[in-house]
CSV table of C-alpha atoms in Angstrom, one decimal:
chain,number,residue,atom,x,y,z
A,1,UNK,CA,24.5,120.7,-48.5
A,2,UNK,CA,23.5,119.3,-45.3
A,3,UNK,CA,22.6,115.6,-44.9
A,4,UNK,CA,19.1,115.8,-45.3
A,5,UNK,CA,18.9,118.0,-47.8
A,6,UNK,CA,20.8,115.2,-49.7
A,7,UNK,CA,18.3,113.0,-48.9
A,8,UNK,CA,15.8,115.3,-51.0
A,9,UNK,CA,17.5,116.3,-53.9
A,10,UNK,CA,14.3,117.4,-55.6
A,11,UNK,CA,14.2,120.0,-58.4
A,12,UNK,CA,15.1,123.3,-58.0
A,13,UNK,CA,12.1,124.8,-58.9
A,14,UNK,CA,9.8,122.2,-57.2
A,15,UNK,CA,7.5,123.2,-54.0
A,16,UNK,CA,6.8,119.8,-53.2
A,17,UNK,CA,3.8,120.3,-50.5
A,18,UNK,CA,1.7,116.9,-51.0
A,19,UNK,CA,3.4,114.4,-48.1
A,20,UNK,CA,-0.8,114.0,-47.1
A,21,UNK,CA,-1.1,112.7,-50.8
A,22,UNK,CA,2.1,110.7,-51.7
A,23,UNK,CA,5.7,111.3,-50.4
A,24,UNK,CA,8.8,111.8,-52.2
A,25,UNK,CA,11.6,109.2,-51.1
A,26,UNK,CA,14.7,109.7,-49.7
A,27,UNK,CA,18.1,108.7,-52.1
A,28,UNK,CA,18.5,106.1,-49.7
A,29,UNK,CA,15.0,104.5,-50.8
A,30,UNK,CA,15.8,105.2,-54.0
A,31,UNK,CA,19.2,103.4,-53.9
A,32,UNK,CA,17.9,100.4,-51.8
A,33,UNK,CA,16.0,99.7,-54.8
A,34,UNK,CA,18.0,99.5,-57.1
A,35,UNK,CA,20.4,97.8,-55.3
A,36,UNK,CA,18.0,94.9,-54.7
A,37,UNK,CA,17.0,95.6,-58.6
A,38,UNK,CA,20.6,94.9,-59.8
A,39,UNK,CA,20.6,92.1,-56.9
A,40,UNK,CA,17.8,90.5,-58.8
A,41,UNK,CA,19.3,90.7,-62.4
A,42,UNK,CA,22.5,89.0,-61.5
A,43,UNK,CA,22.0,86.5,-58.7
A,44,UNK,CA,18.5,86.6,-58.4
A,45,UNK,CA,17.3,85.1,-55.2
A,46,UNK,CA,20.5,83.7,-54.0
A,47,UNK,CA,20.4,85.8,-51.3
A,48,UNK,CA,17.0,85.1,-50.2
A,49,UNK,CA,18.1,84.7,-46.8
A,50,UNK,CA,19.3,88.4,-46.5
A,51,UNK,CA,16.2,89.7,-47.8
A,52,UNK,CA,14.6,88.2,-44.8
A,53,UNK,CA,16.1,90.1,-42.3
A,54,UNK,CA,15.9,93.2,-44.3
A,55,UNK,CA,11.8,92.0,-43.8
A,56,UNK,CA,12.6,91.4,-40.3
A,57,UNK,CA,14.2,94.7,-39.9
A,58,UNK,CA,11.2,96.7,-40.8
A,59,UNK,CA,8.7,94.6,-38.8
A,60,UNK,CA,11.5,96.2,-35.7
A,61,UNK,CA,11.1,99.4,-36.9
A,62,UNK,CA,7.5,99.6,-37.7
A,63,UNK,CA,6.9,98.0,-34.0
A,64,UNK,CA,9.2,100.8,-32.8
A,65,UNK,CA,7.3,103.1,-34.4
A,66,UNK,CA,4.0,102.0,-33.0
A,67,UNK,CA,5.5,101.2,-29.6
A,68,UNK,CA,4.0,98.0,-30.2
A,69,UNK,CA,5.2,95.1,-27.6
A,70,UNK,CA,6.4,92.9,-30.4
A,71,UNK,CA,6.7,92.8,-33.9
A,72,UNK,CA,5.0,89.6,-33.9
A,73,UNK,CA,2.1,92.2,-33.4
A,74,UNK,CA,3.0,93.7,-36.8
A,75,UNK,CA,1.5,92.6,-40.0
A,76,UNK,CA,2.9,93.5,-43.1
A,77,UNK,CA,0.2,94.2,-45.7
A,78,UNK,CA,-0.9,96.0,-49.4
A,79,UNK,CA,-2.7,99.2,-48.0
A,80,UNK,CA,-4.9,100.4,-45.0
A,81,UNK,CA,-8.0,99.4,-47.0
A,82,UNK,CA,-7.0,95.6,-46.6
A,83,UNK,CA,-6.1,96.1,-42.9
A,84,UNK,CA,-9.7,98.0,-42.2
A,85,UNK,CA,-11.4,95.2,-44.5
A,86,UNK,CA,-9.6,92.0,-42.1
A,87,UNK,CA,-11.0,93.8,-39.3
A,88,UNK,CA,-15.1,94.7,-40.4
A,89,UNK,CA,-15.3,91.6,-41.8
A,90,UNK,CA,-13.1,89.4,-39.0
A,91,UNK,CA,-15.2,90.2,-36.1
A,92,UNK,CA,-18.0,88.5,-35.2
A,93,UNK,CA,-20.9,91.1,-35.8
A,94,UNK,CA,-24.2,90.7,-34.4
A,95,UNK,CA,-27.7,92.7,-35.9
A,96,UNK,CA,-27.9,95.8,-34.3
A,97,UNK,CA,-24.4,96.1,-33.9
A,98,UNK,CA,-23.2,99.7,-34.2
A,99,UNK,CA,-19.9,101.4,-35.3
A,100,UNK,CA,-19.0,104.9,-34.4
A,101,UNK,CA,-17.0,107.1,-36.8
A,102,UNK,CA,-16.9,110.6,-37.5
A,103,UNK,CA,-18.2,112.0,-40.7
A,104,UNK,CA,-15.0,113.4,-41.9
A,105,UNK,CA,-13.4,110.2,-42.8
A,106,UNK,CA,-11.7,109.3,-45.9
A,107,UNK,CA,-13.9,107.0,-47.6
A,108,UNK,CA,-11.4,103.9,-47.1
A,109,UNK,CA,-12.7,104.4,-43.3
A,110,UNK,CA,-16.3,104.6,-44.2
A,111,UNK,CA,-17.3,102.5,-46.7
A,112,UNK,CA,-15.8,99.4,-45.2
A,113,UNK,CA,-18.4,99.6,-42.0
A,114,UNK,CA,-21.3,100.8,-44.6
A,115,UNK,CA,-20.5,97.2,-46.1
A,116,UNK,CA,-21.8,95.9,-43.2
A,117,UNK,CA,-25.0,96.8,-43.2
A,118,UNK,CA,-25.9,93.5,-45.3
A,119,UNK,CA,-25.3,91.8,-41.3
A,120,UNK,CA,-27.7,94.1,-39.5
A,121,UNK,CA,-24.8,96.4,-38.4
A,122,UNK,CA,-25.3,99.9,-38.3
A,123,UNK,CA,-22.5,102.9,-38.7
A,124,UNK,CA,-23.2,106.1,-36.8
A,125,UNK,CA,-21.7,109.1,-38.0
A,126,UNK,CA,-20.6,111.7,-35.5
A,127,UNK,CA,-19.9,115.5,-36.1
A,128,UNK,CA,-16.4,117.0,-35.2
A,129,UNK,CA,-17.3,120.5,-35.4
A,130,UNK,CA,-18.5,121.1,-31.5
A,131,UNK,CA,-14.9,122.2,-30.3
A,132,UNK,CA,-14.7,118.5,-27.9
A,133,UNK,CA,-14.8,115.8,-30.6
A,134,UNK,CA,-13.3,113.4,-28.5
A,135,UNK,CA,-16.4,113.9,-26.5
A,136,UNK,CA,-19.2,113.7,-29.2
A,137,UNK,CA,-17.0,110.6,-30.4
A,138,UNK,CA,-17.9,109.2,-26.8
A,139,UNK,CA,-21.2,110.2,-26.5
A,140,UNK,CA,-22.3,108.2,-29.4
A,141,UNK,CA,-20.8,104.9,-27.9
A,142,UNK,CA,-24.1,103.2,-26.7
A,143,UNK,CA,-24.5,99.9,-25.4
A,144,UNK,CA,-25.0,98.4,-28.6
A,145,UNK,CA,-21.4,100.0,-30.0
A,146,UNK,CA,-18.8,97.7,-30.5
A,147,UNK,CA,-16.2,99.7,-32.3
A,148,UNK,CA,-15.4,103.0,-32.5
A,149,UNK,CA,-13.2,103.2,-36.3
A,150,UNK,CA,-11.6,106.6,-36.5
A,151,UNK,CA,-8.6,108.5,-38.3
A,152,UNK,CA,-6.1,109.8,-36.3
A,153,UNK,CA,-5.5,112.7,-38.3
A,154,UNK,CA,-8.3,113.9,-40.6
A,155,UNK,CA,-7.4,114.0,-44.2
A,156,UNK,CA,-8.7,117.3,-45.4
A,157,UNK,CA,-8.5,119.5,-42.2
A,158,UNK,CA,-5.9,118.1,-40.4
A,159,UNK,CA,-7.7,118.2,-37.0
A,160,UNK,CA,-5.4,115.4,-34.8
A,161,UNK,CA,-8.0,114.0,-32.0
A,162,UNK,CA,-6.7,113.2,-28.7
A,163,UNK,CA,-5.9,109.3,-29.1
A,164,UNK,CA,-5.4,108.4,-25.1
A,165,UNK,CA,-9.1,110.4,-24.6
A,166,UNK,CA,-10.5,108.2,-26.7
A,167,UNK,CA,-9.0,105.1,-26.2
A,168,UNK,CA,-9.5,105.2,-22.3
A,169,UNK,CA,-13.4,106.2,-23.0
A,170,UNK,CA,-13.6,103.5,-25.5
A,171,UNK,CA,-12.1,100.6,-22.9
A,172,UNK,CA,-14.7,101.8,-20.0
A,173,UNK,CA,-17.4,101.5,-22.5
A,174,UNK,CA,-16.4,97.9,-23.8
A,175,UNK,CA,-15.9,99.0,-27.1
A,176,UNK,CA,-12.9,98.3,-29.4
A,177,UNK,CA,-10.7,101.5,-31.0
A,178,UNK,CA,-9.4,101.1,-34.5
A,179,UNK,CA,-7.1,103.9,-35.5
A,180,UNK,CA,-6.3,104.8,-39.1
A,181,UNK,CA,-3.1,105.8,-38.6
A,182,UNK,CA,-2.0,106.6,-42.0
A,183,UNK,CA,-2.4,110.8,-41.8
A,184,UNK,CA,0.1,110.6,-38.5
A,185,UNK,CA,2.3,107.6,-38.4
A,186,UNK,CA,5.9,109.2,-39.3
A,187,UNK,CA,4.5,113.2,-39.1
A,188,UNK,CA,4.0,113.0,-35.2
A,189,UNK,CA,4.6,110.3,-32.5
A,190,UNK,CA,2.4,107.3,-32.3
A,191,UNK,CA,1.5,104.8,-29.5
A,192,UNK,CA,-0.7,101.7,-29.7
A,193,UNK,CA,0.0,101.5,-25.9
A,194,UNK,CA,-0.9,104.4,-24.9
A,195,UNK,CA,-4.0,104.8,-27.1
A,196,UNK,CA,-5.2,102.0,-25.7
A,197,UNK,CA,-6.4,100.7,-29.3
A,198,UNK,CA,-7.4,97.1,-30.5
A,199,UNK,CA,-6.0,97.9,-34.0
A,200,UNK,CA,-4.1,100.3,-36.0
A,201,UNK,CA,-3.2,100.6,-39.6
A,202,UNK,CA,-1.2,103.3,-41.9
A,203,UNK,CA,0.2,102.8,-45.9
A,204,UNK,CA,3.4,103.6,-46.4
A,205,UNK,CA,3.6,106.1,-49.4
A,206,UNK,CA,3.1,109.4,-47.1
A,207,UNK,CA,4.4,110.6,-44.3
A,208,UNK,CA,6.3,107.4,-44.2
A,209,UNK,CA,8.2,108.4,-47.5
A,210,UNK,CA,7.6,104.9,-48.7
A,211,UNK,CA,6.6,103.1,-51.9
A,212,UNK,CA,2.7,102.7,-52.4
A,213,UNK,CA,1.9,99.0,-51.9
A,214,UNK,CA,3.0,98.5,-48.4
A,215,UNK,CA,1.2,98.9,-45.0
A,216,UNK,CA,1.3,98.1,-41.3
A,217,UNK,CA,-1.1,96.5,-39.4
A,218,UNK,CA,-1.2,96.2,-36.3
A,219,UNK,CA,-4.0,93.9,-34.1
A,220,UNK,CA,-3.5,94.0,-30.0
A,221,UNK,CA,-2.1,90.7,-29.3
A,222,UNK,CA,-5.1,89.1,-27.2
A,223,UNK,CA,-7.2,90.2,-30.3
A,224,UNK,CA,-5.5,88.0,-33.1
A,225,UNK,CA,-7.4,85.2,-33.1
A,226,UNK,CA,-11.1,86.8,-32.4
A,227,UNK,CA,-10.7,88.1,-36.2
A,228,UNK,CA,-11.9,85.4,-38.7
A,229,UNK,CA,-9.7,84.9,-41.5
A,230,UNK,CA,-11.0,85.0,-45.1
A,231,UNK,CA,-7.5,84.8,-46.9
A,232,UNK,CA,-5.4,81.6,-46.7
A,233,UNK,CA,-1.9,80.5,-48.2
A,234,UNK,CA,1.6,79.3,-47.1
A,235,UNK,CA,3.1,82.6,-45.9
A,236,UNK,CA,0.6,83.1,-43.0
A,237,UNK,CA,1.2,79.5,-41.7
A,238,UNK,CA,2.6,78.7,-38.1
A,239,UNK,CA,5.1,76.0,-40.0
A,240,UNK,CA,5.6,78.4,-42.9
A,241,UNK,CA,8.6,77.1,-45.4
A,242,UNK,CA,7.5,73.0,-44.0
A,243,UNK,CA,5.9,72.6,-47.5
A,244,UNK,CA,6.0,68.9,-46.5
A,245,UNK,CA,3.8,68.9,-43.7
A,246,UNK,CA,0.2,67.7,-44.0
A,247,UNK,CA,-1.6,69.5,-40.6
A,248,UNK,CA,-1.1,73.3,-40.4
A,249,UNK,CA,-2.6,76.1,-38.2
A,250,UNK,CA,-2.4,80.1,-38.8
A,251,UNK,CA,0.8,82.0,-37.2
A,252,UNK,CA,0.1,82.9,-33.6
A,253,UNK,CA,1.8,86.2,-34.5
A,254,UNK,CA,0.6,88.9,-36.9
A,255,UNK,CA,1.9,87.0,-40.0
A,256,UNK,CA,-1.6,85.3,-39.6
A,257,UNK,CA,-2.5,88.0,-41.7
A,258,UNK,CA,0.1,87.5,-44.6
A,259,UNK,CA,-1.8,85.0,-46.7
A,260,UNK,CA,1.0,84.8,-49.7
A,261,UNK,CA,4.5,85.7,-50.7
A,262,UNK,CA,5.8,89.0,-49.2
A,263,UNK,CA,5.9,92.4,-51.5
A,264,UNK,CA,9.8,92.3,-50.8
A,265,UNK,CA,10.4,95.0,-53.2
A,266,UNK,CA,8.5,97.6,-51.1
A,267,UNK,CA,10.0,96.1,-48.1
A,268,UNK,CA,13.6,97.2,-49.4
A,269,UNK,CA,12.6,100.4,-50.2
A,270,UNK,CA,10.2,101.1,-46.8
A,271,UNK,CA,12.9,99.3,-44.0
A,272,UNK,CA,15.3,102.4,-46.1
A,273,UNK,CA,12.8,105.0,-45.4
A,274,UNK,CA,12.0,104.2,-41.9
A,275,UNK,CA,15.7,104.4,-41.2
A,276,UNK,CA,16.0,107.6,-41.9
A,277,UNK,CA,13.0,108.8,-39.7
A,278,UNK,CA,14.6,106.8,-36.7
A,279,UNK,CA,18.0,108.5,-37.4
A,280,UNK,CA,16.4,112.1,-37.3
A,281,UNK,CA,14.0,110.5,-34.4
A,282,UNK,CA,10.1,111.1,-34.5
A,283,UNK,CA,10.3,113.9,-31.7
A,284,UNK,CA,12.4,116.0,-33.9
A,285,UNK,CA,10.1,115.4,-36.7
A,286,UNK,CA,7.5,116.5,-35.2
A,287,UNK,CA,9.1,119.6,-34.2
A,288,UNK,CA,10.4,120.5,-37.2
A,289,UNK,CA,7.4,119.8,-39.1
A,290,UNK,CA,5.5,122.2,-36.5
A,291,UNK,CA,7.6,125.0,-36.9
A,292,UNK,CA,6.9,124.5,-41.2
A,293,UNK,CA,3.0,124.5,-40.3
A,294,UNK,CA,3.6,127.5,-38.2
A,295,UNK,CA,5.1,129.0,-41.0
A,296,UNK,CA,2.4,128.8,-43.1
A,297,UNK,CA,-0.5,129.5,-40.9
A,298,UNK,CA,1.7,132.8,-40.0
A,299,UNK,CA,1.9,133.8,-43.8
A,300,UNK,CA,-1.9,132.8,-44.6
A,301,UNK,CA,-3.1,134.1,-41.6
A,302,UNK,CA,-1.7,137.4,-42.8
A,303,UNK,CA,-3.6,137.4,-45.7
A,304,UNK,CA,-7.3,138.6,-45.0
A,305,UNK,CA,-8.7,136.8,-48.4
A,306,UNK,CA,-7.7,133.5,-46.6
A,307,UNK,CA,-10.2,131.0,-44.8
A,308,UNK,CA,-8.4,128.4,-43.0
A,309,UNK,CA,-10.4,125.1,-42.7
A,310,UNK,CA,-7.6,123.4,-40.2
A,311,UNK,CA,-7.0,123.7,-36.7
A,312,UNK,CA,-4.0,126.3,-35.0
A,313,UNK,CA,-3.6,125.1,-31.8
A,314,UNK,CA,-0.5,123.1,-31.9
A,315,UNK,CA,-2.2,120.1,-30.2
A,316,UNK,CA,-4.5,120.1,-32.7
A,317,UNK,CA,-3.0,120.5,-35.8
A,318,UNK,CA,-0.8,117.9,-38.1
A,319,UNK,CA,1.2,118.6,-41.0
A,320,UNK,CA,-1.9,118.9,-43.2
A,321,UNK,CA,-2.7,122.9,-43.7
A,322,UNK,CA,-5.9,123.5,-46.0
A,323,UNK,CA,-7.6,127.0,-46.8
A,324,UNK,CA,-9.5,128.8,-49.2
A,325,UNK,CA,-7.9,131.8,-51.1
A,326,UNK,CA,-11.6,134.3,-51.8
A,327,UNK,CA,-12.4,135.1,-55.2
A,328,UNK,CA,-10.7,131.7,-56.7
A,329,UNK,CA,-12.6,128.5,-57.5
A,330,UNK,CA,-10.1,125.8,-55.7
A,331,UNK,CA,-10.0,123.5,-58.7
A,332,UNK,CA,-8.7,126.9,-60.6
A,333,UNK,CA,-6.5,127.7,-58.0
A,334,UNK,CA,-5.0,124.4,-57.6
A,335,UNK,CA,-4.2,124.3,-61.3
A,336,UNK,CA,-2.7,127.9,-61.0
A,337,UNK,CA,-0.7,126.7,-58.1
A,338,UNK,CA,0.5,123.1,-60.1
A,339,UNK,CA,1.6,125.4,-62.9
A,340,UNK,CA,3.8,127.2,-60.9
A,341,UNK,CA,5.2,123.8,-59.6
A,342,UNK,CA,3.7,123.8,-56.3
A,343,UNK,CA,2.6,120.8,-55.8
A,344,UNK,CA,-0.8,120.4,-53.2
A,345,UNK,CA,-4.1,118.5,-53.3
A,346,UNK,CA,-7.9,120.4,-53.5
A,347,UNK,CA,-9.0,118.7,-50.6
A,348,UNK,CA,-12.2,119.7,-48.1
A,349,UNK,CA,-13.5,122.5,-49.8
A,350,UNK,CA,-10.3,124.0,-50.5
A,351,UNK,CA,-6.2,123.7,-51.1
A,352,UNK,CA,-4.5,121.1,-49.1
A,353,UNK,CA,-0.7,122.5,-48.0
A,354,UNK,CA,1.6,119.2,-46.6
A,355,UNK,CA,5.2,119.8,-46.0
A,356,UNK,CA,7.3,117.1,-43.8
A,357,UNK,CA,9.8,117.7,-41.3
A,358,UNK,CA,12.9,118.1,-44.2
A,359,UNK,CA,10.9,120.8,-46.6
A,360,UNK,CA,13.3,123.8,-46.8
A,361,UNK,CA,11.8,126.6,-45.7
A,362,UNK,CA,12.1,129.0,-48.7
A,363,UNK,CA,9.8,126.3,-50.2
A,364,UNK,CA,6.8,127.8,-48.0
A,365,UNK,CA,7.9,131.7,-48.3
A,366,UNK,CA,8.2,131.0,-52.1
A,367,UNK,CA,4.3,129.5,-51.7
A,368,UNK,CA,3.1,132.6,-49.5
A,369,UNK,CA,4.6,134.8,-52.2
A,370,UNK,CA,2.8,133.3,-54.9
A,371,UNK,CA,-0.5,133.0,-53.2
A,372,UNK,CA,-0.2,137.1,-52.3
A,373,UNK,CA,0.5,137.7,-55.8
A,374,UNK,CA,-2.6,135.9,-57.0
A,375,UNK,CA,-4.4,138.0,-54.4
A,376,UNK,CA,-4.2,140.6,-56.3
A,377,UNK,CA,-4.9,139.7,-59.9
């Protein structure tokens, strides 16, 4: 068995097609937990020192990740929700204020900006459907926009937008880009840099093949102090650990954003996962989890009962695969599918496929076969 395959030693019978949803983890994870579990039992925090650079480990690797300049420019929070929340209600919004997004956004990145409206601010949604989305994105940044919030990776079709596009278009309009990162970050390459964005956020428990519980955030460094802090506490403190000193002031780095004690559990198990990504390196990721998309877009595109709802050309498309099988109700077909231990998600008006860069490939023939055979019931 090869070394990633040891990595994944999931059940034999077990199509495990879901990374969009929530990821397996790697043995390594599962072993850095325990470890710290058994750590805990017997010494308990004796070794509090080492936890910290375990901590200070994965704030390296998520800033490699993100090619982020520093990992004082990483925050380590609970989810993407919190990091979108710190930055609608951290800016300084004005009535009349408007927000661009699309209007296939996971609700985390809608509802946050429709909370606004109480302030006067107003969100636009824009379609995606026109073939250029980059350029109806753009098109609704008037002089009145101030940020343009947007997934990089949509959740039920798996359309990837062109990042760079959109950040350059956003900086010559004045307008800030915040990137939900979280249907990309550890399927295909990311870059803060090169996307030109003020802020970018993704949860750990997908294509991350993390623990749920754990996010990265990360605000461009000149930006850290324009967001208004609601949260307060000892962690996020310049002097944090001087619990005897009377004046205090928030981090200058990201940690301004950590109000109280770190979730060092999911940091074990995360700074473990991300290792393994690094090791296989995100440019082989990405090709290996293209050639498993191209696998199944082959084997459903075969199938004339089939309606794909996600992009094919390769710079379009993720790792998320969704389609509609005709003459099955998707919430039928996705309990038809579960019971034959293929695990998916009924997502966008139809069955959402994810595999990741590791998923064997006789995984996705066995899925094909299955799906021909209910063609013809």
């Amino acid at each position: 068995m090869s070394a990633i395959a040891n990595e994944f030693p999931q059940l034999p019978n077990l199509r495990y097609l879901n990374h969009a949803a929530v990821s397996p983890w790697p043995t390594r994870t599962a072993q850095a937990v325990q470890r710290f579990a058994q750590q805990n039992v017997q010494i308990g925090a004796r070794d509090y020192a080492d936890w910290l650079i375990v901590e200070r480990n994965l704030r390296e690797r998520l800033a490699r990740l993100l090619n982020a300049p520093s990992r004082a420019d990483i925050a380590l929070l609970k989810n993407t929700s919190e990091a979108l929340s710190l930055v609608a209600f951290g800016l300084d919004w004005q009535p009349g204020d408007q927000v661009v997004i699309s209007d296939e956004e996971f609700p985390s990145n809608r509802i946050v900006w429709e909370a606004l409206q109480p302030q006067g601010v107003e969100v636009i949604q824009v379609s995606l459907a026109d073939g250029d989305p980059e350029a109806a994105l753009l098109a609704a940044c008037g002089p009145r926009t101030r940020l343009m919030a947007i997934s990089a990776v949509q959740y039920a079709s798996g359309l990837r937008l062109d990042l760079q596009r959109l950040g350059t278009g956003c900086e010559q309009r004045g307008v800030l880009l915040c990137i939900d990162a979280i249907q990309q970050l550890g399927a295909l390459p990311f870059d803060v840099q090169s996307s030109r964005c003020a802020f970018a956020m993704a949860d750990g428990h997908k294509w991350l093949l993390g623990p749920e519980g754990l996010s990265v955030f990360y605000c461009r460094r000149d930006l850290r102090e324009r967001l208004k802090l609601h949260e307060y506490g000892w962690h996020m403190l310049e002097h944090a650990g001087d619990y005897d000193r009377d004046d205090w002031q928030p981090a200058r780095s990201a940690r301004r954003f950590e109000c109280g004690s770190p979730n060092m559990l999911g940091a074990m198990a995360l700074e473990a996962s991300l290792s393994l990504l690094e090791e296989v390196g995100m440019a082989q990721v990405e090709n290996d989890l293209q050639d498993r998309v191209q696998l199944l877009l082959d084997g459903l595109g075969a199938m004339n009962q089939v309606t794909l709802y996600s992009p094919v050309a390769r710079e379009r498309r993720s790792g998320i695969v969704t389609f509609a099988l005709a003459g099955w109700d998707n919430q039928a077909l996705y309990q038809r599918l579960r019971a034959q231990q293929v695990i998916c998600a009924p997502r966008g008006g139809g069955i959402r496929l994810s595999p990741h860069f590791y998923t064997e490939p006789r995984v996705i023939e066995e899925t094909l076969q299955l799906l021909r055979q209910l063609v013809t019931e």
